[in-house]
Structures are given as C-alpha cells and as structure tokens.
XYZ file of C-alpha atoms in Angstrom:
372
model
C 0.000 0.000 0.000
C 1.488 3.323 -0.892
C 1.203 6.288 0.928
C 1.547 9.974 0.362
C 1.232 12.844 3.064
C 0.049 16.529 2.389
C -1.231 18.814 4.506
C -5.023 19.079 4.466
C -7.432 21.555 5.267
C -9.546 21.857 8.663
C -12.696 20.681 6.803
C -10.784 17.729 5.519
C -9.607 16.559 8.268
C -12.879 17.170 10.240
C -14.296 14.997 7.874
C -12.170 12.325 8.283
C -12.628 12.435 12.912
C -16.317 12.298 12.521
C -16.482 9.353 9.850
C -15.001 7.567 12.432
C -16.014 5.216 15.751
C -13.849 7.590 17.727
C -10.629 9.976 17.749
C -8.608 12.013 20.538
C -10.331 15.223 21.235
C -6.453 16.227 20.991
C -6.771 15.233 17.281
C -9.700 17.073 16.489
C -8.724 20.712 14.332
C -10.374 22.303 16.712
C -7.874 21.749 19.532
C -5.271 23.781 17.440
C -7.603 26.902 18.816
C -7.859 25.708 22.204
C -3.664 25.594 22.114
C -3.937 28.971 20.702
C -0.045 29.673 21.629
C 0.871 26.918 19.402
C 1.294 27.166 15.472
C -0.277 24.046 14.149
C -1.579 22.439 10.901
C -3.361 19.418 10.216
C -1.649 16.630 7.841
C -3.656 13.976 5.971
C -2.718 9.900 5.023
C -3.536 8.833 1.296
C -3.574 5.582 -0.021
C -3.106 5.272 -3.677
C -6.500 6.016 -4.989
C -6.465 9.024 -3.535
C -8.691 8.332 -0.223
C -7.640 10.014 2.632
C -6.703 7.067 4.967
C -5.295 8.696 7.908
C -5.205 12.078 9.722
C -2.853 14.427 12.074
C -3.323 17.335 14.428
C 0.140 19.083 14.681
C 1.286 21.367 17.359
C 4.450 23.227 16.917
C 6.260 25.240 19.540
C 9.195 27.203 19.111
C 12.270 27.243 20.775
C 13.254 30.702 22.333
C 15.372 32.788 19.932
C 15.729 30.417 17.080
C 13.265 29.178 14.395
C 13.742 25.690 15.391
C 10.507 23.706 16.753
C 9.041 20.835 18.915
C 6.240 18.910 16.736
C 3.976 17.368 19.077
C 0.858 14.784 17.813
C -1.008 14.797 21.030
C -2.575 11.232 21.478
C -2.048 10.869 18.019
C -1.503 10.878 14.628
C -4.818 9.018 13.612
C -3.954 6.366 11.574
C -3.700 2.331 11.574
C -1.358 1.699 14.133
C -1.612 -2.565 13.582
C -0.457 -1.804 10.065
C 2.378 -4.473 9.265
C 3.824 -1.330 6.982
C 4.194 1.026 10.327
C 7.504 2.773 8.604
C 5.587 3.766 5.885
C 2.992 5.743 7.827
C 5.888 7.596 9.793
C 8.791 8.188 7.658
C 6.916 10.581 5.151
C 5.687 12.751 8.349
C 8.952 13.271 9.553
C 10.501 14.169 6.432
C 7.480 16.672 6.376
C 8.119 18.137 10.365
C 11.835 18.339 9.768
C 10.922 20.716 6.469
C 9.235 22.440 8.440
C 11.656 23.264 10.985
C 11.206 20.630 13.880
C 14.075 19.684 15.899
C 11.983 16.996 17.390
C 8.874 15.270 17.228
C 6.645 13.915 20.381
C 3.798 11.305 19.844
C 1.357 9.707 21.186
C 0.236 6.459 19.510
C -3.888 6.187 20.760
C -3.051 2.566 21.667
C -3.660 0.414 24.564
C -1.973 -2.070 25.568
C -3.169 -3.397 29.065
C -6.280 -3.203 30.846
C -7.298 -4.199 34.432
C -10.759 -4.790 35.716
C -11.792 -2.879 39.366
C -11.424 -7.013 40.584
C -7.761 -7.019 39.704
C -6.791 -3.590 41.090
C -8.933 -3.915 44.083
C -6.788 -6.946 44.762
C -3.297 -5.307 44.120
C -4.672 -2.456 46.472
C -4.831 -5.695 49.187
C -2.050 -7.373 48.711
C 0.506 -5.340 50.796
C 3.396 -6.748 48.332
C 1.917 -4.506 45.414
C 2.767 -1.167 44.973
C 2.028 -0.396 41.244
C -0.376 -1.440 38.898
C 2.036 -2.621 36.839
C 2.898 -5.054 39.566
C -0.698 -6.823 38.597
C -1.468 -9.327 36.571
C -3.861 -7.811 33.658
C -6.940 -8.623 32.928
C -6.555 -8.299 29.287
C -3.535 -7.643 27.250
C -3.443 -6.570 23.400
C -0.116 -8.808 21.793
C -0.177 -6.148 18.977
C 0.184 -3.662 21.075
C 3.910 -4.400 21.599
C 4.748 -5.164 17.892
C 3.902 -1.364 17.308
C 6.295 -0.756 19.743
C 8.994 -2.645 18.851
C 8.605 -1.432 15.197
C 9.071 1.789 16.513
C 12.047 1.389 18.733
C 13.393 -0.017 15.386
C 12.977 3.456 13.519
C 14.630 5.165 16.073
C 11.462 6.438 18.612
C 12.651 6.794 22.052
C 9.955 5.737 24.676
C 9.619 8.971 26.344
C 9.522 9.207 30.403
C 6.304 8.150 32.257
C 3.321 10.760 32.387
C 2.300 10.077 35.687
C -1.477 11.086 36.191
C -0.918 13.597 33.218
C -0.425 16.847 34.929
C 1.391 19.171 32.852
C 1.500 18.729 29.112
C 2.464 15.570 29.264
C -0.673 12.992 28.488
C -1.163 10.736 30.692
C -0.007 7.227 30.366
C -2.517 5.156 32.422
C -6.560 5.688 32.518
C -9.333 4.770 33.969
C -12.624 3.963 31.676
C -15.957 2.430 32.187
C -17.197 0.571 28.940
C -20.188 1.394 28.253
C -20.680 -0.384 24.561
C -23.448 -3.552 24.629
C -24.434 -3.033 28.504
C -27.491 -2.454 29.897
C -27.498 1.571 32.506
C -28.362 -0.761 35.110
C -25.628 -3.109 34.303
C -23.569 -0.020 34.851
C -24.926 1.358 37.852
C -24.077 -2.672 39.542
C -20.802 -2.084 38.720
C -20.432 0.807 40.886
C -18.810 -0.506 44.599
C -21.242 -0.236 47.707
C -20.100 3.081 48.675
C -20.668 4.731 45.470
C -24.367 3.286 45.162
C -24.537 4.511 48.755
C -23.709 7.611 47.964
C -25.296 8.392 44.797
C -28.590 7.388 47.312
C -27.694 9.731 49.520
C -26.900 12.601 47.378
C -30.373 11.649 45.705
C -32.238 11.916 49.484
C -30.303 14.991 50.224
C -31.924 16.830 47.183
C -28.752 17.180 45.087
C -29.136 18.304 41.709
C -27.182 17.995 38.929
C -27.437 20.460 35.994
C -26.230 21.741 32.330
C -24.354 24.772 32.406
C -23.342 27.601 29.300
C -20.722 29.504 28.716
C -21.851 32.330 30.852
C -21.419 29.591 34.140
C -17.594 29.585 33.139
C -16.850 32.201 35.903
C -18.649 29.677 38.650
C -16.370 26.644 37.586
C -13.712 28.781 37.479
C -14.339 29.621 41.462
C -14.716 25.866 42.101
C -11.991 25.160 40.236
C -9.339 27.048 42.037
C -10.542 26.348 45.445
C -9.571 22.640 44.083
C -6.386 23.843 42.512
C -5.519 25.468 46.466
C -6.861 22.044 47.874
C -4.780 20.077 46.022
C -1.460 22.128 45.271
C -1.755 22.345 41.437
C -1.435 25.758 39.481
C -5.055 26.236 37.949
C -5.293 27.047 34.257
C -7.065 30.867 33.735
C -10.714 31.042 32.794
C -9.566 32.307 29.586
C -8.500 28.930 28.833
C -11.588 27.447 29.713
C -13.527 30.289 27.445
C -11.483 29.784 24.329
C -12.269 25.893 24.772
C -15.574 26.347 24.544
C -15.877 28.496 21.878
C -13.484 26.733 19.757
C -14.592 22.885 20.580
C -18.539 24.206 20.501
C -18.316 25.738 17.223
C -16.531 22.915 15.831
C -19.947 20.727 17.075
C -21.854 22.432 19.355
C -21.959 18.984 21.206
C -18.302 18.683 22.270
C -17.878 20.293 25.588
C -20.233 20.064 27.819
C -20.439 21.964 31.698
C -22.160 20.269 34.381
C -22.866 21.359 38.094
C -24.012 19.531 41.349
C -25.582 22.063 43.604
C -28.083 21.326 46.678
C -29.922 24.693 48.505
C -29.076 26.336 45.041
C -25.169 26.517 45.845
C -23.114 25.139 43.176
C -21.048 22.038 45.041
C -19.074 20.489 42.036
C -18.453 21.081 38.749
C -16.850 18.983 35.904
C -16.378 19.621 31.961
C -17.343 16.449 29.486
C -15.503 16.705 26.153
C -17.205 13.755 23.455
C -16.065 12.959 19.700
C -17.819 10.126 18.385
C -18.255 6.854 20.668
C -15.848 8.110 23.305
C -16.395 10.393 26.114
C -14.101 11.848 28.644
C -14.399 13.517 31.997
C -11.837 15.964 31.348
C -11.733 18.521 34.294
C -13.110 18.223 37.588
C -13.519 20.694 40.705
C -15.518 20.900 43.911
C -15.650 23.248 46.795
C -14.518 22.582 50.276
C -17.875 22.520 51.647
C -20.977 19.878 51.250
C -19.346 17.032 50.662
C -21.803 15.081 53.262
C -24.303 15.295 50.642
C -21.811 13.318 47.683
C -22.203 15.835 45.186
C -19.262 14.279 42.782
C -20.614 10.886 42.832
C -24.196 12.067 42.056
C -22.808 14.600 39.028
C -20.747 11.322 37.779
C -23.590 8.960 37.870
C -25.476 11.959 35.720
C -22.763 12.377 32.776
C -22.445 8.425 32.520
C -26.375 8.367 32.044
C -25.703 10.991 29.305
C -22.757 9.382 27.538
C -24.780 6.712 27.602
C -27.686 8.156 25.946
C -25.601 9.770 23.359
C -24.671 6.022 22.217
C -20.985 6.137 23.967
C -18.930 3.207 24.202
C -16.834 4.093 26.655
C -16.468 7.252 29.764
C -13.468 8.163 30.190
C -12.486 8.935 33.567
C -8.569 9.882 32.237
C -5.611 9.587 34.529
C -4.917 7.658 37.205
C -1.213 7.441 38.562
C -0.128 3.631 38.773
C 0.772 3.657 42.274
C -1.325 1.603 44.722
C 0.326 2.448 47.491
C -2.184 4.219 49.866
C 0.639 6.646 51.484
C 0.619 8.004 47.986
C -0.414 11.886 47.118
C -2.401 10.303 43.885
C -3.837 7.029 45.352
C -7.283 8.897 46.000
C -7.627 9.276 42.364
C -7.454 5.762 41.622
C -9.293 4.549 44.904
C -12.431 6.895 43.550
C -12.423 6.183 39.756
C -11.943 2.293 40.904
C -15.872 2.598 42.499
C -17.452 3.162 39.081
C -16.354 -0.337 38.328
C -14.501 0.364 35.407
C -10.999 -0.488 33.975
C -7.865 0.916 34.160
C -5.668 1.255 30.512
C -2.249 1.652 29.776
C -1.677 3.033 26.871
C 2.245 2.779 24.893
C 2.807 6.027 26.340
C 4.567 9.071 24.425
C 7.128 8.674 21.994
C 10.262 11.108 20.642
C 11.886 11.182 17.367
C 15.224 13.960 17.799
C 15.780 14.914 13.961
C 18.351 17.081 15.470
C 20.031 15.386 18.984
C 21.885 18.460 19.861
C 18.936 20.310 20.216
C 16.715 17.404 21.358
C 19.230 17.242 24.421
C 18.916 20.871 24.754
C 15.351 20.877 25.323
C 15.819 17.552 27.330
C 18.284 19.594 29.945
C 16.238 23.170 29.765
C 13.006 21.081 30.394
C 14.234 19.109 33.356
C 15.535 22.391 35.298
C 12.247 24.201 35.000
C-alpha cells in the first residue's frame, strides 16, 4: 500500500474524525484553537486512490530565539497503528516536520496495551506486596500492542519518560474507563462498589441536583476550580482557557464540551467539563468546593454524565488519569481509589514517543526542560 502525506485543510480533516467510531479530542482541528499559543496544521494519510486514509493534528512550539521547533501529535496521529507497513505511515511525516523546521517530534500512539478490571486492582490495592499497577497481573492484554512498539524502537522512537497522572503537558499514560458499549445503565450502575451506590442514594435523598451549564457559568467553575487547585497544590489554568475551549470545541460541534454542576440549597457544590467525539467520552476537568461534601455531590454529578454518555450512544467514559501507584501513602492514590468505584478499567496506553531529527537540540530541550 502506498502512501503519500500533504497537509489538508480543517474541513478535511474534520471529515475524516467524525467518519469515524472515535478519535482524541487532541486530534480534532479544533484543539489547534484551544492551544492557541501553538502554530499548528493538520496533515492527511492517502492511499493510492487518492482516499484520505489517515489524519494528524500538529502542534508546533518554538524554541526561544531560534526558528527551530518541537512537533507534538497529542494522542495521536490518527492512523492504523496494527499496520504491518508502520515505517511507511511515519517516515513521510517526519521528512514533512523536519521541512518544516522541527528539531523533534513527540507522539502519542492512541493505543492500549493493558487493561485491568476494578477485581484485579482492588486486589493489588490488598495485597501489601503490590505497589504499582504494573505489579498486577492484567486482565486483558493486546499482543499487537507491543509489535507497534517494537517497530518503533526499530525506527529510532525513544519511549519517552512516564506521564504520571498527566499533569502538565504531558498525556497521561494510564486511565481509567468504564465501557459502556453492549451493557445495559443498570448493568452499569451494579458495577459501581457499595459506597458509590450509597452515595449516589444519599446525594439523591439529600436533594442534590445535577445540571447543564453555558458559557456564561464559566466564571462559577472557574471559582470551584481554584478552590480545588488550592486544595490540592496544582497551578489552575485561567478562565480564559476554559472560554477559548468552549468556543473553539462548541463551534466545531456544538456537542463537544459540555459543563455540568451539582448544587443542593441552590449553591453550586461540584463542577466537571465532558468533552465527546464520536463513541468516546471523557471527563476531562473536575472541581468541587470545600464545603458539602456530606451530601456526595461528585458521585451524584458522575452517575449523571455516565447516564448521558450513555444516551448519546458512547462506548466508553473516560475517567482519564490515574497514577499507577497503589500504594495508599501516595499523594495520587485517592484518584485511583475513587475512579476504581465506578467499576470500570484501568488502561495503559504505549505512552509518548520522541523522534530527535536534530540530537543536539533534542538534548537541549531535554536539559532546559528538566531544570524548569
């Protein structure tokens, strides 16, 4: 099969995300707007009758002072990553980034290679002997999934370092979903442990309601959000953000980001934002206040966007990243220990990849990152 790359336009490549199951929302051309300090540009696969076969959302940054740049494919390119012909996919694209000026290129192949069900983790959370997930035996594991990485460690791809829960830019390399695809809701709502059932009762008898909320509620999550980001020792991202990603990912289909709230007495408790493109769905940012949290406002909002995933013919929520530590003296083990209730699985995915089509300056950036 013979392949040629070109750059496409957004329509083009639009077209291509939403004639299939799924994609990234990473991939999707909007996302170039929502990483508005970015240059980007979307390239395009074709097979030799002309179909377009494959489909990438570049991000380049550039270096300070010189007009050299980092190429970054976040949770992507979009293309046939089981193809036996792997090279053939990758070699034209970086011939085409290191035209354009990159130094090096960052990937990361959509690809999953083990999964663990809530039995299997609950069990490693036990077993005083396990610290990591990894440490687990899986409950599923995809053979191809290491061929692709082999092939690329052949071509040169360095297996970048670990994401952790994916806090930063870096995406993260382990997440936690609940398949939703030929199961009945109430199949779903067993799944959840005791104490989430318990709680979704009891945020249900406390009058806790969970609502839809516009782009003029932005400000509220924005309050929520940093009393979480003081909570929890992270540096919150400005509502500006937040705004452009509506805009951007709502005019692209006015379906892709979604705001919800939990509120009981009319005060807003917890807030998350839903991001969906095609089948898959993904919890992407969550806050809550410092008050309330008798009532369970976070497991009732959850239990409300898996109802709607659900009804918008999802097959799978995505509750992204979970660190892979089980050990419960951990900062991040809370994560896990509350995505683990809904029942679903955890995924590791191959994890992020480097090519340096120039190692002097791939090293550079390696040292300048690791100081800041």
């Amino acid at each position: 099969m013979s392949l040629t790359l070109r750059t496409i336009s957004r329509e083009q490549h639009l077209a291509y995300i939403q004639s299939l199951p799924a994609a990234s929302h990473m991939q999707v051309p909007a996302w170039a707007d929502v990483k508005a300090e970015w240059r980007s540009e979307s390239l395009g696969w074709f097979d030799a009758s002309g179909e377009l076969v494959g489909a990438g959302l570049v991000l380049y940054r550039q270096l300070p002072k010189i007009k050299r740049y980092l190429a970054y494919l976040p949770e992507g390119p979009v293309i046939n990553w089981f193809a036996p012909n792997l090279e053939e996919w990758l070699r034209p694209m970086l011939s085409h980034l290191k035209q354009q000026g990159a130094f090096s290129v960052k990937m990361g192949p959509p690809v999953i290679i083990r999964r663990w069900d809530s039995t299997a983790i609950k069990g490693g959370i036990q077993n005083p002997d396990v610290k990591r997930l990894r440490d687990v035996e899986a409950s599923h594991i995809e053979p191809r999934a290491f061929e692709v990485a082999d092939r690329l460690r052949r071509m040169g791809w360095q297996q970048g370092e670990d994401g952790g829960a994916g806090f930063g830019d870096v995406q993260p390399r382990y997440v936690f979903q609940v398949p939703l695809a030929d199961r009945p809701l109430e199949d779903v709502h067993k799944g959840f442990n005791q104490l989430w059932r318990r709680n979704i009762k009891k945020a249900e008898k406390a009058g806790v309601e969970v609502v839809q909320g516009g782009y003029e509620d932005l400000a509220e999550w924005q309050r929520l959000y940093e009393i979480t980001a003081k909570r929890d020792q992270f540096r919150p991202r400005p509502l500006g953000y937040f705004q452009r990603m509506w805009s951007a990912l709502n005019s692209e289909d006015p379906n892709r980001m979604r705001l919800y709230f939990a509120r009981h007495n009319g005060v807003n408790l917890s807030a998350a934002t839903m991001l969906v493109v095609g089948g898959h769905v993904w919890y992407s940012y969550g806050a809550s206040d410092n008050i309330g949290r008798e009532v369970r406002p976070s497991n009732a909002m959850q239990w409300r966007m898996l109802q709607d995933s659900y009804a918008l013919g999802a097959s799978v929520y995505d509750l992204r990243g979970i660190s892979d530590s089980l050990d419960e003296n951990d900062h991040l083990f809370g994560l896990i220990q509350f995505k683990v209730g809904t029942g679903g699985q955890a995924a590791e995915y191959l994890g992020e990849w480097d090519f340096p089509l120039n190692k002097f300056l791939h090293k550079a950036l390696d040292i300048y990152m690791s100081r800041r």
